[in-house]
Structures are given as C-alpha cells and as structure tokens.
Coordinates of C-alpha atoms in Angstrom, one line a residue:
X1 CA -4.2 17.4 22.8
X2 CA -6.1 19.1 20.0
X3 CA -9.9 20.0 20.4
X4 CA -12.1 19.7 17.2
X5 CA -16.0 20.4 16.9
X6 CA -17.5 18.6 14.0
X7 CA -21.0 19.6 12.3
X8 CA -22.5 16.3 11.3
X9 CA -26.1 16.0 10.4
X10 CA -29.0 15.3 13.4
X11 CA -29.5 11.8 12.1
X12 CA -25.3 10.3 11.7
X13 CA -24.8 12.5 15.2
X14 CA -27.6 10.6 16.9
X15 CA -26.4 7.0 14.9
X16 CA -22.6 7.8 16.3
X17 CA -23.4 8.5 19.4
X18 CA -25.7 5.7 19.5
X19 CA -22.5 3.7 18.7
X20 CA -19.9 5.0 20.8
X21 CA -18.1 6.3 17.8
X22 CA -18.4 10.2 19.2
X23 CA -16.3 9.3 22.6
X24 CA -12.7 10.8 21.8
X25 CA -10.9 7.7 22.0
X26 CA -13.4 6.5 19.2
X27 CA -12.5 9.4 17.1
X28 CA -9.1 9.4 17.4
X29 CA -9.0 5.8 15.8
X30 CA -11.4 6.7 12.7
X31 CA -9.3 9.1 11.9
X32 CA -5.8 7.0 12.3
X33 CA -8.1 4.7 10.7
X34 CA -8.7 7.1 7.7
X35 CA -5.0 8.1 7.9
X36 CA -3.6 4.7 7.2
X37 CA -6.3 3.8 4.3
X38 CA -5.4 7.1 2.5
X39 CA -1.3 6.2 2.9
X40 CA -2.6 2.5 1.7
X41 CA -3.9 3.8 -1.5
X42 CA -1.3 6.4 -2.2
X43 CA 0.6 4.1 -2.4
X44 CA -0.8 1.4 -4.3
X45 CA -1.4 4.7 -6.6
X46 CA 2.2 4.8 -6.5
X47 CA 2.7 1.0 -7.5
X48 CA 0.2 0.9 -9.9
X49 CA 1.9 3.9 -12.3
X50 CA 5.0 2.0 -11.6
X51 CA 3.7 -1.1 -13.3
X52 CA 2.1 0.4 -16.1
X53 CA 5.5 2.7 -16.8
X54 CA 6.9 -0.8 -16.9
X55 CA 5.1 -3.9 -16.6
X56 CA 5.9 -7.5 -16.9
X57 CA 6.0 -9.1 -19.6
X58 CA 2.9 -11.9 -19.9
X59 CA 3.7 -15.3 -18.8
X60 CA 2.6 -18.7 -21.2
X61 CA 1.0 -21.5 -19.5
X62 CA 4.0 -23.0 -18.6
X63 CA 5.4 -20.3 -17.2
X64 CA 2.9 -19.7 -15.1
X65 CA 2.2 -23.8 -13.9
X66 CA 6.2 -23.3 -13.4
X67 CA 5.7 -20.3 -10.8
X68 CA 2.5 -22.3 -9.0
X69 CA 4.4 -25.4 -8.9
X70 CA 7.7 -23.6 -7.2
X71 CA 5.1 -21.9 -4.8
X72 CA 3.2 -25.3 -3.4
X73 CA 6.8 -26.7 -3.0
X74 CA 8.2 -24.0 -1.2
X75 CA 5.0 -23.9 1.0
X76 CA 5.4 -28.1 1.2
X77 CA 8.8 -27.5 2.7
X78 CA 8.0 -24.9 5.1
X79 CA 5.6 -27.0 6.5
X80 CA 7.8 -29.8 7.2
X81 CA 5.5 -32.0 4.5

C-alpha cells in the first residue's frame, strides 16, 4: 500500500469529505477511474491519426442505405424475427 497526502482547497476538501469521496477506498477508484479515461482517450488519439493518415473513402446514398439495410437484417436474424 502506498500513502499519499493531497493539498486540495478548504471548500472541494469539505465537499469530498462531505461525499465520501476522501475514504481510501473512494480514492483508489477516482484514480483507476482517471487511469482508464486517460488509456480511453489515448487511444482514441491513437485511432483518430490512424484515420486521418488513411481514411475511408465517402460512401453515396446507396452505399450507405446498403450498409443500414445489411445491419437491421443481421440484427432481424439475431433476434429470431
């Protein structure tokens, strides 16, 4: 187990504590919290430079009523309809 001490100003100290939010088990998930939501946009980061280094190429009407149409009947025959 690591020990941290935090400075936080009077009035988020007093709102925390007011909310639980300063008991360890409380901190422990912010912070795993925080951990995953930075990984999470690191890698959509990551995604996103993919795409723009080389992105699909646009879709016509057709096209695109042609992917819908293939998804509601793929979703039809999952659900049995």
């Amino acid at each position: 187990m690591t020990t941290l001490t935090i400075q936080l100003p009077e009035s988020l100290a007093r709102q925390a504590r007011q909310a639980g939010l300063l008991e360890p088990d409380q901190v422990a998930a912010l912070i795993g919290q925080a951990l995953r939501t930075r990984e999470a946009a690191s890698q959509l980061r990551q995604l996103t430079k993919k795409l723009d280094a080389d992105p699909l190429p646009p879709m016509d009407d057709a096209e695109m009523q042609a992917e819908i149409d293939a998804y509601r009947r793929e979703k039809h025959a999952a659900a049995g309809r």
